[in-house]
Structure formats: structure tokens, C-alpha cells
Coordinates of C-alpha atoms in Angstrom, one line a residue:
M1 CA -10.7 -41.2 26.8
P2 CA -12.0 -37.4 28.6
P3 CA -14.5 -36.1 27.1
A4 CA -14.5 -34.1 23.8
A5 CA -14.2 -30.6 23.6
S6 CA -17.2 -28.1 23.2
K7 CA -17.2 -27.0 18.9
L8 CA -17.7 -23.0 18.7
L9 CA -18.2 -21.9 14.7
V10 CA -17.7 -18.1 14.4
I11 CA -19.2 -17.0 11.0
G12 CA -17.5 -13.1 11.2
Y13 CA -19.1 -10.2 8.7
V14 CA -15.3 -9.3 8.4
W15 CA -11.2 -10.7 9.8
P16 CA -11.5 -9.2 13.4
E17 CA -9.3 -6.6 14.1
P18 CA -9.1 -5.7 17.9
R19 CA -6.2 -2.9 17.1
S20 CA -8.8 -0.8 14.4
S21 CA -12.2 -1.0 16.2
A22 CA -13.6 -2.1 18.9
A23 CA -15.8 -4.2 17.2
G24 CA -12.5 -6.1 16.6
G25 CA -11.5 -5.8 20.3
H26 CA -14.9 -7.6 21.6
M27 CA -14.7 -10.2 19.2
L28 CA -11.7 -11.4 20.4
Q29 CA -12.8 -10.8 24.1
L30 CA -15.7 -13.3 23.1
L31 CA -13.1 -15.8 21.1
E32 CA -10.5 -15.7 24.4
C33 CA -14.1 -16.4 27.1
F34 CA -14.7 -19.9 24.7
L35 CA -10.6 -20.6 24.8
E36 CA -10.0 -20.6 28.1
Q37 CA -13.1 -23.3 29.0
G38 CA -11.5 -25.3 26.6
W39 CA -13.5 -25.2 23.8
Q40 CA -12.1 -26.0 19.9
V41 CA -13.2 -22.5 18.2
T42 CA -13.3 -22.0 14.1
F43 CA -13.3 -18.8 12.9
S44 CA -15.2 -18.0 9.3
S45 CA -15.8 -15.5 7.2
P46 CA -16.8 -14.9 4.1
A47 CA -14.8 -11.2 3.8
T48 CA -10.9 -10.4 2.6
E49 CA -9.3 -10.1 5.0
G50 CA -8.4 -7.0 6.2
E51 CA -4.3 -4.9 6.7
H52 CA -4.8 -5.4 10.2
K53 CA -6.3 -8.9 11.4
A54 CA -5.9 -10.8 14.3
D55 CA -3.5 -13.5 14.3
L56 CA -6.1 -16.0 15.2
G57 CA -4.1 -18.7 14.1
A58 CA -1.7 -18.0 17.0
L59 CA -4.6 -17.9 19.4
G60 CA -5.4 -22.2 18.5
I61 CA -8.2 -20.5 16.7
R62 CA -8.8 -22.7 13.2
E63 CA -9.7 -20.3 10.2
Q64 CA -11.8 -21.2 7.6
P65 CA -13.1 -18.6 4.7
I66 CA -16.4 -19.8 3.0
E67 CA -18.5 -18.3 0.4
L68 CA -21.4 -16.4 0.2
N69 CA -24.6 -18.5 -1.9
N70 CA -22.5 -21.6 -2.4
S71 CA -22.7 -24.7 -0.8
S72 CA -19.7 -25.5 0.0
F73 CA -20.8 -24.5 3.2
D74 CA -23.1 -27.0 3.8
S75 CA -20.3 -29.8 3.8
F76 CA -18.6 -27.6 5.9
V77 CA -20.2 -26.9 8.5
R78 CA -22.3 -30.1 8.2
E79 CA -18.6 -32.0 8.9
L80 CA -17.7 -29.2 12.0
N81 CA -20.8 -30.3 13.6
P82 CA -20.5 -27.1 16.1
D83 CA -22.5 -26.8 19.0
V84 CA -22.8 -23.1 19.0
V85 CA -22.5 -20.9 16.0
L86 CA -21.9 -17.2 16.4
F87 CA -23.0 -15.1 13.6
D88 CA -21.4 -11.9 14.2
R89 CA -23.9 -9.6 12.9
F90 CA -26.9 -9.4 11.6
M91 CA -26.7 -10.1 7.6
M92 CA -24.9 -13.3 8.4
E93 CA -27.6 -15.0 10.4
E94 CA -30.1 -13.7 7.7
Q95 CA -27.0 -15.0 5.1
F96 CA -26.3 -18.2 7.1
G97 CA -28.9 -19.3 9.6
W98 CA -31.0 -21.0 6.9
R99 CA -28.1 -23.3 6.6
V100 CA -26.8 -24.1 10.2
E101 CA -30.6 -24.5 11.2
K102 CA -30.7 -26.8 8.4
H103 CA -27.7 -29.4 8.7
C104 CA -26.8 -28.2 13.0
P105 CA -30.6 -28.0 13.9
Q106 CA -28.9 -28.7 17.2
A107 CA -26.5 -26.0 17.8
L108 CA -28.0 -22.7 19.8
R109 CA -27.2 -19.9 17.1
V110 CA -26.2 -16.9 19.5
L111 CA -26.4 -13.4 17.0
E112 CA -23.5 -11.0 18.1
T113 CA -25.4 -7.8 17.7
S114 CA -22.1 -5.2 17.9
D115 CA -24.2 -2.0 18.5
L116 CA -28.0 -1.7 17.2
Q117 CA -27.7 -1.0 14.0
S118 CA -31.1 0.8 12.8
L119 CA -30.5 2.5 15.9
R120 CA -27.1 4.3 14.0
D121 CA -29.1 4.6 11.4
A122 CA -31.4 6.3 13.1
R123 CA -29.9 8.6 14.9
Q124 CA -27.7 9.3 11.6
Q125 CA -31.2 10.2 10.2
A126 CA -32.1 13.0 11.8
L127 CA -28.4 14.6 12.4
K128 CA -29.1 14.4 8.3
E129 CA -32.3 16.5 9.4
R130 CA -30.5 19.2 11.1
L131 CA -27.8 19.6 9.3
A132 CA -30.4 20.5 6.7
T133 CA -31.5 23.3 8.5
G134 CA -28.5 24.8 9.2
D135 CA -28.1 24.4 12.7
V136 CA -25.2 23.2 13.2
D137 CA -23.3 23.2 16.6
D138 CA -25.7 22.6 19.0
F139 CA -27.7 19.8 19.2
A140 CA -29.4 18.9 22.6
D141 CA -32.6 18.0 21.5
L142 CA -30.9 15.6 19.1
F143 CA -29.2 13.8 22.1
A144 CA -32.5 14.2 23.8
L145 CA -34.8 12.1 21.8
S146 CA -36.9 9.3 24.0
Q147 CA -36.7 5.7 23.5
Q148 CA -39.9 6.6 22.4
Q149 CA -38.9 8.7 20.0
L150 CA -36.4 6.4 18.5
F151 CA -38.6 3.9 18.4
Q152 CA -41.4 6.0 15.8
R153 CA -37.9 6.6 13.7
M154 CA -36.5 2.9 13.8
A155 CA -40.0 1.2 13.4
G156 CA -40.8 1.8 9.7
T157 CA -37.7 1.3 8.7
D158 CA -35.6 -1.9 6.4
S159 CA -33.0 -2.1 8.4
A160 CA -34.6 -2.2 12.0
Q161 CA -36.9 -4.7 10.6
R162 CA -34.3 -7.0 9.3
E163 CA -32.1 -6.3 12.8
I164 CA -34.8 -7.1 15.0
A165 CA -36.2 -10.2 12.4
A166 CA -32.5 -11.8 12.7
I167 CA -32.2 -11.8 17.0
Y168 CA -35.8 -13.3 17.0
R169 CA -34.3 -15.7 14.8
S170 CA -31.6 -16.8 17.2
D171 CA -32.0 -18.4 20.7
L172 CA -29.9 -15.7 22.3
S173 CA -28.6 -12.0 20.7
L174 CA -25.6 -10.0 22.8
M175 CA -26.4 -7.2 24.0
I176 CA -23.0 -4.5 24.1
S177 CA -25.5 -1.8 25.5
D178 CA -27.9 -1.8 28.6
A179 CA -29.4 1.3 27.1
E180 CA -30.6 -1.3 23.9
I181 CA -31.9 -3.7 25.5
D182 CA -34.2 -1.6 27.1
L183 CA -35.6 0.0 24.1
L184 CA -35.4 -3.5 22.9
C185 CA -37.5 -4.8 25.7
Q186 CA -39.5 -1.7 26.6
H187 CA -40.5 -0.7 23.0
F188 CA -39.9 -3.7 20.2
Q189 CA -42.0 -5.7 22.4
L190 CA -38.9 -8.3 22.8
P191 CA -38.9 -11.4 24.7
A192 CA -35.8 -10.9 27.6
A193 CA -34.8 -14.3 27.5
L194 CA -33.8 -13.4 24.4
L195 CA -31.7 -11.7 24.8
L196 CA -27.8 -11.0 26.8
H197 CA -26.0 -7.8 28.3
C198 CA -22.5 -8.8 27.6
P199 CA -20.6 -5.1 26.9
L200 CA -16.9 -5.0 26.4
L201 CA -14.5 -7.3 29.0
L202 CA -12.1 -5.8 30.4
D203 CA -9.3 -5.7 33.3
S204 CA -10.9 -3.1 35.5
T205 CA -7.8 -3.0 37.4
P206 CA -5.9 0.3 37.6
R207 CA -2.8 0.4 35.4
Q208 CA 0.4 2.5 35.8
V209 CA -0.1 5.6 34.0
P210 CA 1.7 9.1 33.3
E211 CA 0.5 11.3 35.7
F212 CA -1.1 14.4 34.7
A213 CA 2.4 16.5 34.5
Q214 CA 3.7 13.9 31.8
R215 CA 0.7 14.1 29.8
A216 CA 0.9 16.4 26.3
H217 CA -2.0 17.7 24.1
F218 CA -5.6 16.1 23.2
I219 CA -6.4 12.4 21.5
S220 CA -9.3 11.1 19.5
I221 CA -9.6 7.8 17.9
G222 CA -11.4 5.7 15.7
N223 CA -11.7 3.9 12.9
F224 CA -12.3 6.3 9.8
R225 CA -14.6 3.7 8.2
H226 CA -17.7 3.8 10.8
A227 CA -19.4 7.0 9.8
P228 CA -20.5 8.4 13.5
N229 CA -16.2 8.4 13.8
W230 CA -16.1 11.2 10.4
D231 CA -18.8 12.8 11.3
A232 CA -16.7 13.6 14.7
V233 CA -13.8 14.2 12.8
L234 CA -15.5 17.1 10.8
W235 CA -16.8 18.3 13.5
L236 CA -13.8 18.7 15.9
K237 CA -12.7 20.2 12.5
N238 CA -15.4 22.9 11.1
S239 CA -16.3 23.8 15.0
I240 CA -14.7 22.0 17.8
W241 CA -11.3 23.0 17.2
P242 CA -11.0 26.2 16.8
L243 CA -13.1 27.3 19.8
I244 CA -10.0 25.3 22.2
R245 CA -7.2 27.3 20.3
Q246 CA -8.7 30.6 21.1
H247 CA -8.3 29.3 24.6
L248 CA -5.0 27.8 24.4
P249 CA -3.6 29.0 21.2
K250 CA -0.9 26.0 21.6
A251 CA -3.0 23.0 22.1
Q252 CA -2.1 20.1 19.5
L253 CA -4.5 17.5 18.9
H254 CA -3.5 14.0 18.1
I255 CA -6.5 12.0 15.9
Y256 CA -5.5 8.3 14.8
G257 CA -7.8 6.2 12.7
A258 CA -7.3 2.9 11.3
Y259 CA -8.2 2.8 7.3
T260 CA -7.4 6.7 6.9
P261 CA -9.1 8.3 3.5
P262 CA -7.5 11.4 1.0
K263 CA -10.0 12.8 2.9
A264 CA -9.1 13.2 6.4
S265 CA -5.6 13.4 4.9
A266 CA -6.6 16.7 3.7
L267 CA -7.8 17.4 7.0
H268 CA -4.2 17.6 8.7
N269 CA -3.4 20.9 9.7
A270 CA 0.8 21.9 11.8
A271 CA -0.3 25.0 12.0
Q272 CA -4.0 24.4 13.6
G273 CA -2.3 21.8 15.5
F274 CA -4.6 19.8 14.3
H275 CA -3.0 16.3 13.1
I276 CA -3.9 13.4 11.3
M277 CA -1.8 10.3 12.4
N278 CA -3.3 7.5 10.9
W279 CA -3.5 4.3 12.3
A280 CA -2.0 4.2 16.1
E281 CA 0.3 0.3 16.2
D282 CA -0.3 0.6 19.5
A283 CA -4.2 2.5 20.9
L284 CA -3.7 2.5 24.9
Q285 CA 0.3 4.2 24.2
V286 CA -0.6 6.8 22.8
M287 CA -4.1 7.4 24.7
A288 CA -2.5 7.0 28.0
A289 CA 0.3 9.6 26.5
A290 CA -2.5 12.3 25.8
R291 CA -4.5 14.5 28.7
V292 CA -8.1 14.6 27.4
C293 CA -9.4 12.4 24.5
L294 CA -12.5 13.8 22.8
A295 CA -14.8 12.2 21.5
P296 CA -17.9 14.8 20.2
L297 CA -20.0 11.6 18.4
R298 CA -23.6 13.4 17.7
F299 CA -25.0 9.4 16.3
G300 CA -24.1 6.1 16.9
A301 CA -24.9 3.1 19.4
G302 CA -24.0 0.5 21.7
I303 CA -20.5 1.7 23.8
K304 CA -17.9 3.4 23.2
G305 CA -14.4 1.4 22.6
K306 CA -12.1 4.6 22.4
I307 CA -14.1 5.6 25.7
A308 CA -13.1 2.5 27.3
D309 CA -9.6 2.7 26.2
A310 CA -9.6 6.0 27.6
M311 CA -10.7 5.2 31.2
L312 CA -8.4 2.3 30.8
C313 CA -5.4 4.6 29.8
G314 CA -6.9 7.1 33.0
T315 CA -7.3 9.6 30.1
P316 CA -10.2 11.5 31.0
N317 CA -12.6 13.0 27.9
V318 CA -15.1 14.6 27.1
T319 CA -18.1 13.2 24.6
T320 CA -21.8 13.7 23.9
P321 CA -24.9 11.9 25.7
I322 CA -24.3 10.0 22.8
G323 CA -20.9 8.9 23.8
E324 CA -22.2 7.8 27.4
E325 CA -25.3 5.6 26.9
G326 CA -25.4 2.4 28.0
M327 CA -21.9 2.8 29.7
R328 CA -22.2 4.4 33.2
G329 CA -25.7 3.2 34.6
D330 CA -26.2 5.2 37.7
L331 CA -22.3 6.6 37.9
P332 CA -20.6 9.6 37.2
W333 CA -19.0 10.6 33.9
A334 CA -14.8 9.9 33.8
G335 CA -15.2 13.7 32.5
S336 CA -17.7 15.8 31.1
V337 CA -20.9 15.3 28.4
A338 CA -22.2 18.1 27.0
N339 CA -24.6 18.7 23.7
N340 CA -22.6 21.8 21.6
A341 CA -19.6 22.9 20.5
S342 CA -18.6 25.1 23.1
E343 CA -19.5 23.5 26.3
I344 CA -17.6 20.8 24.7
A345 CA -14.3 22.9 23.8
L346 CA -14.6 24.9 27.7
A347 CA -14.7 21.3 28.9
A348 CA -11.8 20.2 27.5
V349 CA -10.1 23.6 28.2
R350 CA -10.4 22.8 31.8
L351 CA -9.6 19.5 31.9
H352 CA -6.7 20.3 30.0
E353 CA -5.9 22.8 32.6
D354 CA -7.3 22.3 36.0
Q355 CA -5.3 19.0 37.5
A356 CA -6.9 18.8 40.3
H357 CA -10.3 18.2 38.1
W358 CA -8.5 16.0 36.1
Q359 CA -7.4 13.5 38.6
Q360 CA -11.0 13.6 40.2
A361 CA -12.0 12.8 36.4
Q362 CA -9.5 9.7 36.7
A363 CA -10.6 8.5 39.2
K364 CA -14.2 7.9 38.4
G365 CA -13.0 6.2 35.2
W366 CA -11.7 4.2 36.9
T367 CA -15.0 3.4 39.6
L368 CA -17.0 3.0 36.7
L369 CA -14.7 0.3 34.7
A370 CA -14.5 -1.9 37.7
A371 CA -18.6 -1.9 38.1
R372 CA -19.3 -2.2 34.9
Y373 CA -17.1 -4.1 32.7
E374 CA -14.7 -6.1 34.9
R375 CA -14.4 -9.3 32.8
K376 CA -14.6 -12.3 34.7
S377 CA -18.4 -11.9 35.8
F378 CA -19.4 -10.9 32.3
A379 CA -17.7 -14.2 30.9
T380 CA -19.3 -16.4 33.3
A381 CA -22.6 -14.9 32.8
L382 CA -22.0 -15.8 29.3
L383 CA -21.3 -18.9 29.5
A384 CA -23.3 -19.6 32.1
R385 CA -26.8 -18.6 29.9
I386 CA -24.9 -20.3 27.2
A387 CA -24.9 -23.7 28.4
E388 CA -28.5 -23.0 30.3
C389 CA -29.5 -22.0 26.7
R390 CA -28.5 -26.2 25.0
A391 CA -29.9 -27.8 28.8
N392 CA -32.9 -26.3 27.6
L393 CA -32.7 -25.8 24.0
A394 CA -36.5 -27.7 22.7
E395 CA -38.2 -25.5 25.7
H396 CA -36.2 -22.2 24.9
R397 CA -36.9 -22.6 21.3
L398 CA -40.6 -23.4 22.0
N399 CA -41.3 -20.3 23.7
N400 CA -39.6 -17.9 21.1
F401 CA -42.9 -19.2 18.1
T402 CA -42.5 -15.2 16.2
G403 CA -38.4 -16.1 15.9
A404 CA -40.2 -20.0 14.8
M405 CA -42.1 -18.1 12.4
L406 CA -39.9 -15.5 11.5
R407 CA -37.0 -19.0 10.8
H408 CA -40.1 -20.6 8.9
H409 CA -41.0 -17.2 6.4
Q410 CA -37.6 -15.7 6.1
H411 CA -35.4 -18.5 5.5
K412 CA -37.5 -19.7 2.9
S413 CA -37.0 -17.1 0.9
T414 CA -33.7 -16.6 1.8
Q415 CA -32.8 -20.5 0.9
Y416 CA -34.5 -20.2 -2.2
M417 CA -32.8 -16.8 -3.3
A418 CA -29.3 -18.0 -3.1
Q419 CA -29.8 -21.3 -4.2
W420 CA -31.1 -18.6 -7.4
I421 CA -28.1 -16.8 -7.5
E422 CA -25.7 -19.6 -7.2
A423 CA -27.2 -21.9 -9.7
K424 CA -26.4 -18.4 -11.8
N425 CA -22.7 -18.4 -10.9
R426 CA -22.4 -21.3 -11.8
R427 CA -23.9 -21.0 -14.9
N428 CA -21.3 -17.8 -16.0
W429 CA -18.3 -19.5 -14.6
G430 CA -19.4 -23.1 -15.8

């Protein structure tokens, strides 16, 4: 008989929506890596299904709804007996990590961080402090915060302590940004052996896309439920777009995003060329039709799926240092990076009007994709690292005493809290 396939269990914070967010797209890329190697994949989540959920069953992935604070998960995971459990974001490790360890102690526990949420939170707080001063257009000093300054802002926060504790408790954490790996290793003193750089996994082969003259308009895209995206839309509306229209009175900006709230729809103004377009069924199609992508992110973390999509479509972009962080290494940028509204506007106008400049930016995007996001090389490294950890699991865990200590204390408290909630729910519903 052929050997049994290795089994992967994913515990998702949400059901993946690859056409709604970069996090959903990255999760699907990870799942495909395992499927291509013949793994049996089960995806579970306590979340309700979103309207743009991927059809996992069509990919051969078993779907399993689960509940928080419910011992039914124990029998499910014990029966499945996975070889690897992938927690989608640290909240899922907090909720289910102790149950996995108790019932499947030999399963490799892997954390998909998506981005470093505590870093995003710290930057959001810094932005709120700046906006309270009344200076709403120039953020050079915020964008230039050093890793030491970010560490000082993060270290005492609840979100950083929870998130980094989850990384320690896991056998391996997937980091989408190498800048965040540097921050964790250099300032939070995490062992490098616990982290793996796993960016977006893309086919970097240049595709056939419309030429400069065949394109029109500016585009901005991003899930409206993601706070940095909504903040970027507000900055566009209030500061950046009026400056662009001064130079290009007939310019149009098309803003796409899943889960458009009424407050976003209210910003639609055709007379100003400011169009809220709601969800794009095919994000790459609308991106390839645009001439310039605007991504004026004032805070955030991780790497930006919208910018990767822009490069895939040969669409130059204008962003901030937050947008380009962790994306290019030492390579030239596929467009422009600016610190304030006027610089962003001028860079956007030049890309929109100067064909030679536009073509140079497009070529830089192709180069950057091939160097930094080639799917095959990162997929191979991911599966090799997982195999290595599984083969040396006892030694790997022995070298992570801090993680063992945190599991002992935090998981006990989490376990007792979960059992108390379950008993309380049983009384209320019994």
C-alpha cells in the first residue's frame, strides 16, 4: 500500500476570501503548496462564511466549522490526528493551541502571522496622535520611526505581548515581511529558528497587459474592513485627490474594495472624478486597465497585496514608506514613494502623463517580482523547513524553553477559562 498522505489542519480566523484581501490570497497560496505535494488538507474556522469565500471543496479541501470554547473540537482534532496544524493569526493559536497540544502533541504547530498586528496598532496610535495636532498632510517623521522607536511603542502593549507570546508558543511562524523578522529578532530578541520568511507566492512571469496608451484613470483598491485601507481613502479624498485634479482636471479615480460601508459610498462624487466602485470581481482585470495605482498608506504592517497586484499587472504605483516596507529589499521601486500629499500628487501626475517614466517603473516591477516573490522558490523553502522541524521536533522544542514556559502558564489559564465558558454556556442553554 502507498504511504498515507501527510495531513494539514488549518484553523482559520476567517474563511479565506482571496478576491477580497491579501491575507485571503496568501492563505490560498499556502494551501495550494501543500495540495501540490499530495497533502490532505482540512480547513476549519469558527467564523461565519463571508460572501466572497473561496470554494475550498472544489480544490479538494475538507471544510469543518468549529466552535470557540467547545470541547467538540477535542474529539475532532484527535480523530483527524494532523501532522501539521496551521493557526491563521495569533488569536486562533490562543484559542485552540492548548487543545492541539493536549490531543495531538506530535503535530507541528505553525503560525501564519499575516502581518504583525501589534506593529500596525502601534503605527495607528502614532497616526492618531499626529492627527490630533492638526498636521494632516506631512508624515515624514512618522514614516521614519526607527525599529527601536517602534519597539518602544509596541513593547508595553497588550497586542504585542499576546502576539509575540503566540509566536514563542508555536514551533514555527510564517512572516510575510522580512522587515518584521528584523524587528522581532533584533529588538524583541526572538530566535531566528522560530521564524520563516514567506511572502506572497506569485508567478512572476511578465504577462500580456495593456500598454500605456490603452489605459486610463487612477485606481485604489483594498478591503474596506481593513483600517489602513479606509484611512488611505480618507487621505485621498481630503488631501491628495484635490491636488491631482488641479493638475489633471479630467482625471478619474476608481476605488474598489470588498464590504463597502455606507460611509465609503457617501464619498462618491462623479463631478470630482472620485468614484467608489465597490467590490471588483476580478481585481487584476481592473488593475490592468488603470494607468497608475495609488496606495497612500499612513499606517500598516506586512506587505501589500494591492501593490503586488499592481506589479503583476504592470501598473506603476505611488505609495508611502509604509506601503513599500518589506517589499523591495535593495531593488528600485516600481513607481514612487513619498511622504506627504503634495509629493504623492506630483509623483502620480508624472506617472500618469510621462510614458517613458511609466514604462521604466513598469519594468522595475517585473524585476522586483522575479527577485522577491517567485512562487516556486519560497514554496520549496516552506515545505523543506516544515520537514526539517518535523524530523527534529523534540530538539527544536527543547531549544525553545521560553515557548514551553509560556505554553505551561498561558495555556493553563486559557484552558480553564475556556472550560468555564463552556460550562456556563451549557447551563444557559441546557
